[in-house]
């Protein structure tokens, strides 16, 4: 059933109501020409039908379903309520190259919050992350992050008309989206526009250097033969542009600390400071923060063909920090302490690239006086690729968006959903409830069974069967890391 019209700053829209939840899909929050900053869409006067997901952001595998100028849309799910509801603002992942809001149906979470759920699209790959301001395209820097900020501004300005509370917005994201959350949260432009932040599986290095971004731009322009006329990139057909990106990525991915081609860039303009420094100086100490990861993050990337570049770059970074002897000592320790079903090499890389950087960020926020919770997802969902690969990257996200008792389809990712086992339902229900409590109250566990992370007290919540808490700084692996880190510190000369 169509809803009554809801006013927005651009014009009235109508959605669909089903099972007590109103949904509005493909709502345009901005429009953008290639390599230009997003601007508000043209206004309309007659109610606009927003019942289907909008165009995908251009990306490999979906260029035929993409629309460069019309891809900046968002989706809203609103349950019935007699008071303004908190808002979960979700930024999707996909290595900064793929994905979209259409992969996440928020109706189940909205009904069980109750909360307003918002998913967004932002520009991807070269269109969202190629830094071209040094080549005369003056607006082409951190465009994807600016898209996301425009979406946040739209939600702040309009969500009250849908029943949401604009002063109770939680930034949330997974994988690349988690990196976007961490970067966005530290921007002065976003200050006061959100009250909580949730980042699941953020890569170890959240920000690309300006030098690396310049290398990427130069390589892509070289692939296109446009080093003498960079402005011509605005008219290159999408297939050619993405093919050039792919060719350049094979050479460049190995050269970045993150093992990926794109990401938010410390450009001195949109992002003026390293986000970790902002967390460390206490600027965000009033923002509750939940940081999570999956136990076997790296399995998916090890099993890709060929193995992801981040595998090689992570090993190289550890060797650079501790020397070959330190690397061998770590690997030997992981082999001696491995579970029966654990790959020691994968576990070491998962700790180095995912788990330890998240713990470091938690320590910075806690030391500055901020409330922070740290979690790890140890459950293996009965859904591929997790059924065969274990709780690898994205396992938590599959359970977070599930419509119990079933996993949902992911049309952009081209993954089918399916029925959940009793164990899936048990773990997913706990995970969803914790997230919705965080969105609603700023605390993921009202019974205090999961204490906040603090200096000298570093609890790690394990989402598995059963849910339990373990000390983060315990065990032989932690001790080896601590010893190697201490040995690698430069000596202070008096």
Coordinates of C-alpha atoms in Angstrom, one line a residue:
X1 CA 0.0 0.0 0.0
X2 CA 1.3 3.4 -0.9
X3 CA 2.0 5.8 1.9
X4 CA 0.7 9.3 2.2
X5 CA 3.1 11.9 0.9
X6 CA 6.0 13.0 3.1
X7 CA 7.5 16.5 2.6
X8 CA 11.3 16.8 2.0
X9 CA 13.5 19.7 1.2
X10 CA 13.4 18.6 -2.5
X11 CA 9.7 17.8 -2.8
X12 CA 7.1 15.3 -1.5
X13 CA 7.6 11.6 -1.8
X14 CA 5.5 8.5 -1.3
X15 CA 6.7 5.0 -0.3
X16 CA 5.1 1.7 0.6
X17 CA 3.8 0.4 3.9
X18 CA 4.0 -3.3 4.7
X19 CA 3.7 -5.1 8.0
X20 CA 3.6 -1.9 9.9
X21 CA 6.9 -0.5 8.4
X22 CA 7.0 2.3 5.8
X23 CA 9.8 2.1 3.3
X24 CA 11.0 4.9 0.9
X25 CA 13.6 3.7 -1.6
X26 CA 15.7 5.4 -4.2
X27 CA 15.2 8.9 -2.6
X28 CA 17.6 11.3 -4.3
X29 CA 19.6 13.3 -1.9
X30 CA 22.0 14.8 -4.5
X31 CA 23.1 14.7 -8.1
X32 CA 26.6 15.0 -9.5
X33 CA 28.5 15.4 -12.7
X34 CA 31.6 13.3 -13.1
X35 CA 34.5 14.4 -10.8
X36 CA 32.4 17.3 -9.5
X37 CA 31.0 17.9 -6.0
X38 CA 27.5 16.7 -5.4
X39 CA 24.7 19.3 -5.5
X40 CA 21.0 19.1 -4.4
X41 CA 18.8 17.5 -7.0
X42 CA 16.3 19.5 -9.0
X43 CA 13.2 20.1 -6.9
X44 CA 9.8 18.7 -7.7
X45 CA 6.2 19.6 -6.7
X46 CA 4.1 16.5 -7.3
X47 CA 4.6 13.5 -5.0
X48 CA 7.4 11.3 -6.2
X49 CA 7.0 7.6 -6.1
X50 CA 9.9 6.1 -4.1
X51 CA 9.1 2.4 -4.0
X52 CA 12.1 0.9 -5.8
X53 CA 15.9 1.1 -5.1
X54 CA 17.6 3.7 -7.2
X55 CA 20.3 3.2 -9.8
X56 CA 23.5 1.5 -8.6
X57 CA 26.7 3.6 -8.4
X58 CA 28.8 2.6 -11.4
X59 CA 30.9 -0.5 -10.5
X60 CA 32.4 -3.6 -12.0
X61 CA 29.7 -6.1 -13.0
X62 CA 26.9 -3.5 -12.9
X63 CA 27.8 -0.8 -15.3
X64 CA 24.7 -1.5 -17.3
X65 CA 22.5 -0.8 -14.3
X66 CA 24.4 2.4 -13.3
X67 CA 23.6 6.0 -13.7
X68 CA 26.4 8.4 -12.8
X69 CA 24.3 11.4 -12.1
X70 CA 21.3 9.7 -10.5
X71 CA 23.1 7.1 -8.3
X72 CA 23.2 9.3 -5.2
X73 CA 20.1 8.1 -3.4
X74 CA 19.1 6.7 0.0
X75 CA 16.6 4.3 1.4
X76 CA 14.5 4.7 4.6
X77 CA 12.6 2.3 6.8
X78 CA 10.3 3.6 9.5
X79 CA 8.2 1.6 11.9
X80 CA 5.0 3.0 13.6
X81 CA 5.8 5.0 16.7
X82 CA 4.3 7.8 18.8
X83 CA 7.6 9.6 19.4
X84 CA 10.7 10.5 17.4
X85 CA 12.9 7.4 16.8
X86 CA 16.7 7.1 16.8
X87 CA 18.3 6.8 13.4
X88 CA 20.8 4.2 12.2
X89 CA 22.7 5.7 9.2
X90 CA 24.5 2.9 7.4
X91 CA 27.4 3.2 4.9
X92 CA 28.0 0.0 2.9
X93 CA 31.3 -1.7 2.2
X94 CA 32.8 -3.3 -0.9
X95 CA 36.5 -2.3 -1.0
X96 CA 35.4 1.2 -2.1
X97 CA 34.7 -0.2 -5.5
X98 CA 31.4 -2.2 -5.2
X99 CA 28.2 -2.3 -3.2
X100 CA 25.2 -0.1 -2.5
X101 CA 22.3 0.5 -0.2
X102 CA 20.1 -1.9 -2.1
X103 CA 21.9 -4.9 -0.5
X104 CA 20.5 -4.0 2.9
X105 CA 16.8 -4.3 3.6
X106 CA 16.3 -2.5 6.9
X107 CA 12.7 -3.3 7.5
X108 CA 13.4 -6.1 10.1
X109 CA 15.8 -3.9 12.1
X110 CA 13.4 -1.0 11.9
X111 CA 10.5 -3.0 13.3
X112 CA 12.6 -4.5 16.1
X113 CA 14.3 -1.3 17.2
X114 CA 12.1 0.5 16.9
X115 CA 14.4 2.7 14.9
X116 CA 14.6 4.5 11.6
X117 CA 17.1 2.7 9.3
X118 CA 18.8 4.6 6.5
X119 CA 21.1 3.1 3.8
X120 CA 22.9 5.2 1.2
X121 CA 24.7 5.1 -2.1
X122 CA 27.9 7.0 -2.7
X123 CA 30.2 7.1 -5.7
X124 CA 32.6 4.2 -6.0
X125 CA 36.0 3.4 -7.5
X126 CA 37.6 6.1 -9.7
X127 CA 34.4 8.2 -9.6
X128 CA 34.4 8.5 -5.9
X129 CA 38.0 8.2 -4.9
X130 CA 40.3 9.3 -7.7
X131 CA 42.1 12.4 -6.6
X132 CA 42.3 14.8 -9.6
X133 CA 42.4 18.2 -8.0
X134 CA 46.1 18.5 -8.9
X135 CA 45.2 18.0 -12.6
X136 CA 42.8 21.0 -12.8
X137 CA 39.6 19.1 -11.7
X138 CA 39.6 21.2 -8.5
X139 CA 36.6 19.5 -6.9
X140 CA 37.8 16.0 -7.4
X141 CA 39.1 15.1 -4.0
X142 CA 37.4 12.7 -1.5
X143 CA 34.2 12.9 -3.5
X144 CA 32.8 9.7 -2.0
X145 CA 33.2 11.1 1.5
X146 CA 31.6 14.4 0.4
X147 CA 28.7 12.4 -1.0
X148 CA 28.3 10.7 2.3
X149 CA 28.4 14.0 4.2
X150 CA 25.7 15.3 1.8
X151 CA 23.5 12.3 2.6
X152 CA 24.0 12.9 6.3
X153 CA 23.0 16.5 5.9
X154 CA 19.9 15.4 4.0
X155 CA 18.9 13.0 6.7
X156 CA 19.5 15.7 9.4
X157 CA 17.3 18.1 7.5
X158 CA 14.5 15.7 6.6
X159 CA 14.3 12.7 8.9
X160 CA 11.9 14.4 11.4
X161 CA 9.2 14.4 8.7
X162 CA 9.5 10.5 8.6
X163 CA 9.4 10.1 12.4
X164 CA 13.1 10.1 13.1
X165 CA 15.1 12.1 15.6
X166 CA 17.7 14.3 13.8
X167 CA 19.5 14.7 17.1
X168 CA 19.9 10.9 17.6
X169 CA 21.8 9.7 14.5
X170 CA 24.3 6.8 14.8
X171 CA 26.9 6.6 12.0
X172 CA 27.4 2.9 11.1
X173 CA 29.3 1.0 8.5
X174 CA 31.0 -2.2 7.6
X175 CA 34.4 -2.8 5.9
X176 CA 35.0 0.1 3.5
X177 CA 31.9 1.7 5.1
X178 CA 33.5 1.4 8.5
X179 CA 36.6 3.3 7.2
X180 CA 34.2 5.9 5.9
X181 CA 32.5 6.1 9.4
X182 CA 35.9 6.6 11.1
X183 CA 36.9 9.3 8.7
X184 CA 33.5 11.0 8.6
X185 CA 33.2 11.1 12.4
X186 CA 36.4 13.1 12.7
X187 CA 35.4 15.8 10.2
X188 CA 34.6 19.3 11.5
X189 CA 31.8 19.4 8.9
X190 CA 30.1 16.4 10.6
X191 CA 30.5 17.7 14.1
X192 CA 27.1 17.8 16.0
X193 CA 25.4 15.8 13.2
X194 CA 25.6 12.4 14.9
X195 CA 25.8 11.2 18.5
X196 CA 27.2 7.6 18.2
X197 CA 29.4 5.6 15.8
X198 CA 29.7 1.9 14.9
X199 CA 32.5 0.5 12.7
X200 CA 32.5 -3.2 11.8
X201 CA 35.7 -4.6 10.2
X202 CA 37.4 -1.4 9.4
X203 CA 40.8 -2.0 7.7
X204 CA 43.9 -1.5 9.7
X205 CA 44.8 1.7 7.8
X206 CA 41.7 3.8 7.4
X207 CA 43.3 6.6 5.4
X208 CA 45.3 6.7 2.2
X209 CA 48.2 9.1 2.0
X210 CA 48.1 12.0 -0.5
X211 CA 51.2 10.6 -2.2
X212 CA 49.6 7.3 -2.8
X213 CA 46.4 8.9 -4.1
X214 CA 48.5 11.0 -6.5
X215 CA 50.2 7.8 -7.8
X216 CA 46.8 6.2 -8.4
X217 CA 45.6 9.2 -10.4
X218 CA 48.8 9.3 -12.4
X219 CA 48.7 5.6 -13.2
X220 CA 45.0 5.7 -14.3
X221 CA 45.6 8.7 -16.5
X222 CA 48.6 6.9 -18.0
X223 CA 46.5 3.8 -18.7
X224 CA 44.0 6.1 -20.5
X225 CA 46.7 8.0 -22.4
X226 CA 45.5 11.3 -20.8
X227 CA 48.5 12.6 -18.9
X228 CA 48.6 15.7 -21.2
X229 CA 44.9 16.3 -21.1
X230 CA 43.5 15.1 -17.7
X231 CA 40.2 17.0 -18.2
X232 CA 39.3 14.5 -21.0
X233 CA 38.7 11.9 -18.3
X234 CA 35.3 13.4 -17.7
X235 CA 34.1 12.0 -21.1
X236 CA 35.8 8.6 -21.1
X237 CA 33.1 5.8 -21.4
X238 CA 32.6 4.0 -18.1
X239 CA 33.8 0.6 -19.3
X240 CA 37.1 2.2 -20.4
X241 CA 37.5 4.1 -17.2
X242 CA 36.9 1.0 -15.0
X243 CA 39.1 -1.1 -17.2
X244 CA 41.9 1.4 -16.7
X245 CA 41.3 1.3 -13.0
X246 CA 41.5 -2.5 -13.0
X247 CA 44.8 -2.6 -14.9
X248 CA 46.3 0.0 -12.6
X249 CA 45.1 -1.8 -9.5
X250 CA 47.1 -4.9 -10.3
X251 CA 50.3 -2.9 -10.1
X252 CA 49.5 -0.5 -7.4
X253 CA 47.6 -2.5 -4.8
X254 CA 50.9 -4.1 -3.7
X255 CA 52.4 -0.7 -3.0
X256 CA 49.8 0.6 -0.6
X257 CA 49.8 -0.1 3.2
X258 CA 46.1 -1.0 2.9
X259 CA 46.5 -3.4 0.1
X260 CA 43.6 -1.6 -1.8
X261 CA 43.6 1.0 -4.5
X262 CA 41.1 3.4 -3.0
X263 CA 39.9 4.9 0.3
X264 CA 39.5 8.2 2.1
X265 CA 42.6 10.3 1.5
X266 CA 44.4 12.6 3.9
X267 CA 44.3 15.4 1.4
X268 CA 44.6 18.4 3.7
X269 CA 41.3 19.8 2.6
X270 CA 38.3 17.5 3.2
X271 CA 40.4 15.4 5.6
X272 CA 42.9 17.6 7.2
X273 CA 44.0 15.3 10.1
X274 CA 44.7 11.7 10.6
X275 CA 41.5 10.4 12.2
X276 CA 43.3 8.5 14.9
X277 CA 44.9 11.7 16.0
X278 CA 41.4 13.3 16.4
X279 CA 40.3 10.3 18.5
X280 CA 43.4 10.5 20.6
X281 CA 43.2 14.2 21.4
X282 CA 39.7 13.8 23.0
X283 CA 37.8 15.8 20.3
X284 CA 35.3 12.9 20.1
X285 CA 35.3 11.9 23.8
X286 CA 31.5 12.5 23.9
X287 CA 30.8 10.0 21.1
X288 CA 30.1 6.4 22.2
X289 CA 32.0 4.1 19.8
X290 CA 31.6 0.4 19.0
X291 CA 34.4 -1.3 17.1
X292 CA 33.9 -4.9 15.8
X293 CA 35.6 -7.5 13.7
X294 CA 35.2 -11.1 12.6
X295 CA 37.5 -13.8 14.0
X296 CA 38.8 -15.1 10.7
X297 CA 38.8 -11.9 8.7
X298 CA 41.6 -12.9 6.3
X299 CA 40.3 -16.3 5.2
X300 CA 38.1 -14.7 2.4
X301 CA 41.1 -12.8 1.1
X302 CA 43.5 -15.7 1.2
X303 CA 41.0 -17.8 -0.7
X304 CA 40.4 -15.2 -3.4
X305 CA 42.1 -15.9 -6.8
X306 CA 44.7 -14.6 -6.8
X307 CA 45.0 -13.9 -3.0
X308 CA 44.3 -10.3 -2.2
X309 CA 47.2 -7.9 -2.3
X310 CA 46.5 -7.0 1.4
X311 CA 47.9 -10.5 2.3
X312 CA 51.4 -9.6 0.9
X313 CA 51.4 -6.0 2.1
X314 CA 50.4 -7.1 5.7
X315 CA 53.2 -9.6 5.9
X316 CA 55.6 -7.1 4.5
X317 CA 54.6 -4.5 7.1
X318 CA 55.0 -6.9 10.0
X319 CA 58.5 -7.9 8.7
X320 CA 59.4 -4.2 8.3
X321 CA 58.3 -3.5 11.9
X322 CA 59.9 -6.4 13.7
X323 CA 62.4 -7.8 11.2
X324 CA 62.4 -11.3 9.7
X325 CA 63.3 -12.8 13.0
X326 CA 60.3 -11.1 14.6
X327 CA 58.0 -12.4 11.9
X328 CA 59.3 -15.9 12.3
X329 CA 58.9 -15.7 16.1
X330 CA 55.3 -14.6 15.7
X331 CA 54.4 -17.3 13.1
X332 CA 56.0 -20.0 15.3
X333 CA 54.0 -18.8 18.2
X334 CA 50.7 -18.8 16.2
X335 CA 51.5 -22.4 15.0
X336 CA 52.1 -23.6 18.6
X337 CA 48.9 -22.0 19.9
X338 CA 46.6 -22.7 16.9
X339 CA 43.1 -24.2 17.3
X340 CA 42.5 -27.5 15.5
X341 CA 40.6 -25.7 12.7
X342 CA 42.8 -22.6 12.6
X343 CA 45.3 -21.5 9.9
X344 CA 48.1 -19.9 11.9
X345 CA 49.2 -17.7 9.0
X346 CA 45.7 -16.4 8.5
X347 CA 45.2 -15.8 12.2
X348 CA 48.5 -13.8 12.4
X349 CA 47.5 -11.7 9.4
X350 CA 43.9 -11.1 10.8
X351 CA 45.4 -9.9 14.0
X352 CA 47.9 -7.6 12.3
X353 CA 45.5 -6.1 9.7
X354 CA 42.2 -6.1 11.5
X355 CA 42.1 -6.9 15.2
X356 CA 45.1 -5.1 16.6
X357 CA 44.4 -1.8 14.8
X358 CA 40.9 -1.8 16.1
X359 CA 42.1 -2.5 19.6
X360 CA 44.6 0.4 19.2
X361 CA 41.8 2.8 18.2
X362 CA 39.7 1.6 21.2
X363 CA 42.6 2.4 23.5
X364 CA 43.1 5.8 22.0
X365 CA 39.4 6.7 22.5
X366 CA 39.2 5.2 26.0
X367 CA 42.4 7.0 27.1
X368 CA 40.9 10.3 25.9
X369 CA 37.8 9.7 28.1
X370 CA 35.5 8.2 25.4
X371 CA 33.1 5.3 25.9
X372 CA 34.1 2.4 23.6
X373 CA 33.2 -1.2 23.3
X374 CA 35.2 -3.9 21.4
X375 CA 33.7 -7.1 19.9
X376 CA 34.7 -10.1 17.8
X377 CA 32.2 -12.2 15.8
X378 CA 33.1 -15.9 16.2
X379 CA 30.0 -17.6 14.8
X380 CA 30.1 -19.4 11.4
X381 CA 26.8 -18.6 9.6
X382 CA 25.2 -21.5 7.7
X383 CA 25.4 -19.5 4.5
X384 CA 28.1 -19.4 1.9
X385 CA 30.9 -18.3 1.8
X386 CA 30.9 -18.5 5.6
X387 CA 29.7 -22.1 5.8
X388 CA 32.9 -23.2 4.1
X389 CA 35.2 -20.4 5.2
X390 CA 34.1 -19.8 8.8
X391 CA 33.5 -16.4 10.5
X392 CA 35.4 -14.5 7.9
X393 CA 35.0 -11.0 6.6
X394 CA 31.3 -10.1 6.5
X395 CA 29.9 -12.9 8.7
X396 CA 28.7 -10.4 11.2
X397 CA 27.1 -8.2 8.5
X398 CA 25.1 -11.2 7.2
X399 CA 23.6 -11.8 10.6
X400 CA 23.1 -8.1 11.3
X401 CA 20.8 -7.7 8.3
X402 CA 19.1 -11.1 8.5
X403 CA 15.3 -11.2 8.7
X404 CA 15.1 -13.9 11.3
X405 CA 14.6 -16.8 10.6
X406 CA 16.3 -16.2 7.2
X407 CA 19.3 -14.5 5.6
X408 CA 18.4 -11.9 3.0
X409 CA 19.4 -11.8 -0.6
X410 CA 22.2 -9.5 -1.6
X411 CA 21.4 -8.4 -5.3
X412 CA 24.4 -6.3 -5.8
X413 CA 26.8 -8.7 -4.3
X414 CA 25.0 -11.5 -6.1
X415 CA 24.6 -13.6 -3.0
X416 CA 21.4 -15.6 -2.2
X417 CA 20.0 -15.7 1.3
X418 CA 18.5 -18.7 2.9
X419 CA 17.2 -20.3 6.1
X420 CA 19.0 -19.9 9.3
X421 CA 19.9 -22.6 11.8
X422 CA 18.9 -22.3 15.5
X423 CA 22.5 -21.3 16.2
X424 CA 22.4 -18.6 13.5
X425 CA 19.1 -17.2 15.0
X426 CA 20.5 -17.2 18.5
X427 CA 23.7 -15.4 17.7
X428 CA 22.0 -13.0 15.2
X429 CA 19.3 -12.1 17.6
X430 CA 21.9 -11.2 20.3
X431 CA 23.9 -9.2 17.8
X432 CA 20.9 -7.3 16.4
X433 CA 19.6 -6.6 19.9
X434 CA 23.0 -5.2 21.0
X435 CA 23.2 -3.0 18.0
X436 CA 19.7 -1.7 18.4
X437 CA 20.4 -1.0 22.1
X438 CA 23.5 0.9 21.1
X439 CA 21.6 2.9 18.5
X440 CA 18.8 3.7 21.0
X441 CA 20.8 4.2 24.2
X442 CA 24.5 4.5 23.3
X443 CA 25.2 1.3 25.4
X444 CA 25.2 -2.1 23.6
X445 CA 24.4 -4.1 26.8
X446 CA 22.0 -2.6 29.3
X447 CA 22.6 -5.4 31.8
X448 CA 26.3 -4.5 32.0
X449 CA 27.4 -8.0 31.1
X450 CA 29.6 -6.4 28.5
X451 CA 31.6 -3.6 30.2
X452 CA 33.1 -0.8 28.3
X453 CA 36.8 -0.8 27.2
X454 CA 39.0 1.2 29.6
X455 CA 42.6 1.7 30.4
X456 CA 43.7 -1.3 32.4
X457 CA 40.5 -3.1 31.7
X458 CA 40.2 -4.3 28.1
X459 CA 37.2 -6.7 27.7
X460 CA 36.4 -8.2 24.3
X461 CA 32.9 -9.4 23.7
X462 CA 32.7 -12.6 21.7
X463 CA 29.5 -13.1 19.6
X464 CA 29.2 -16.9 19.5
X465 CA 27.5 -19.7 21.4
X466 CA 27.5 -18.7 24.1
X467 CA 28.0 -14.9 24.1
X468 CA 30.9 -14.3 26.5
X469 CA 33.6 -11.8 27.5
X470 CA 37.3 -12.5 27.4
X471 CA 40.3 -10.2 28.4
X472 CA 41.9 -8.8 25.3
X473 CA 45.4 -8.6 26.7
X474 CA 45.8 -12.2 27.7
X475 CA 47.5 -15.2 26.3
X476 CA 50.8 -16.1 24.6
X477 CA 50.1 -14.3 21.4
X478 CA 49.4 -11.0 23.1
X479 CA 52.7 -11.3 25.1
X480 CA 54.8 -12.0 21.9
X481 CA 53.2 -8.9 20.2
X482 CA 53.9 -6.8 23.3
X483 CA 57.5 -7.9 23.6
X484 CA 58.2 -7.3 19.9
X485 CA 56.6 -3.9 20.0
X486 CA 58.6 -2.9 23.0
X487 CA 61.8 -4.1 21.4
X488 CA 61.1 -2.2 18.2
X489 CA 60.6 1.2 20.0
X490 CA 63.4 3.6 19.2
X491 CA 65.8 4.3 22.1
X492 CA 65.4 7.7 23.7
X493 CA 68.7 9.4 24.1
X494 CA 69.0 11.6 27.1

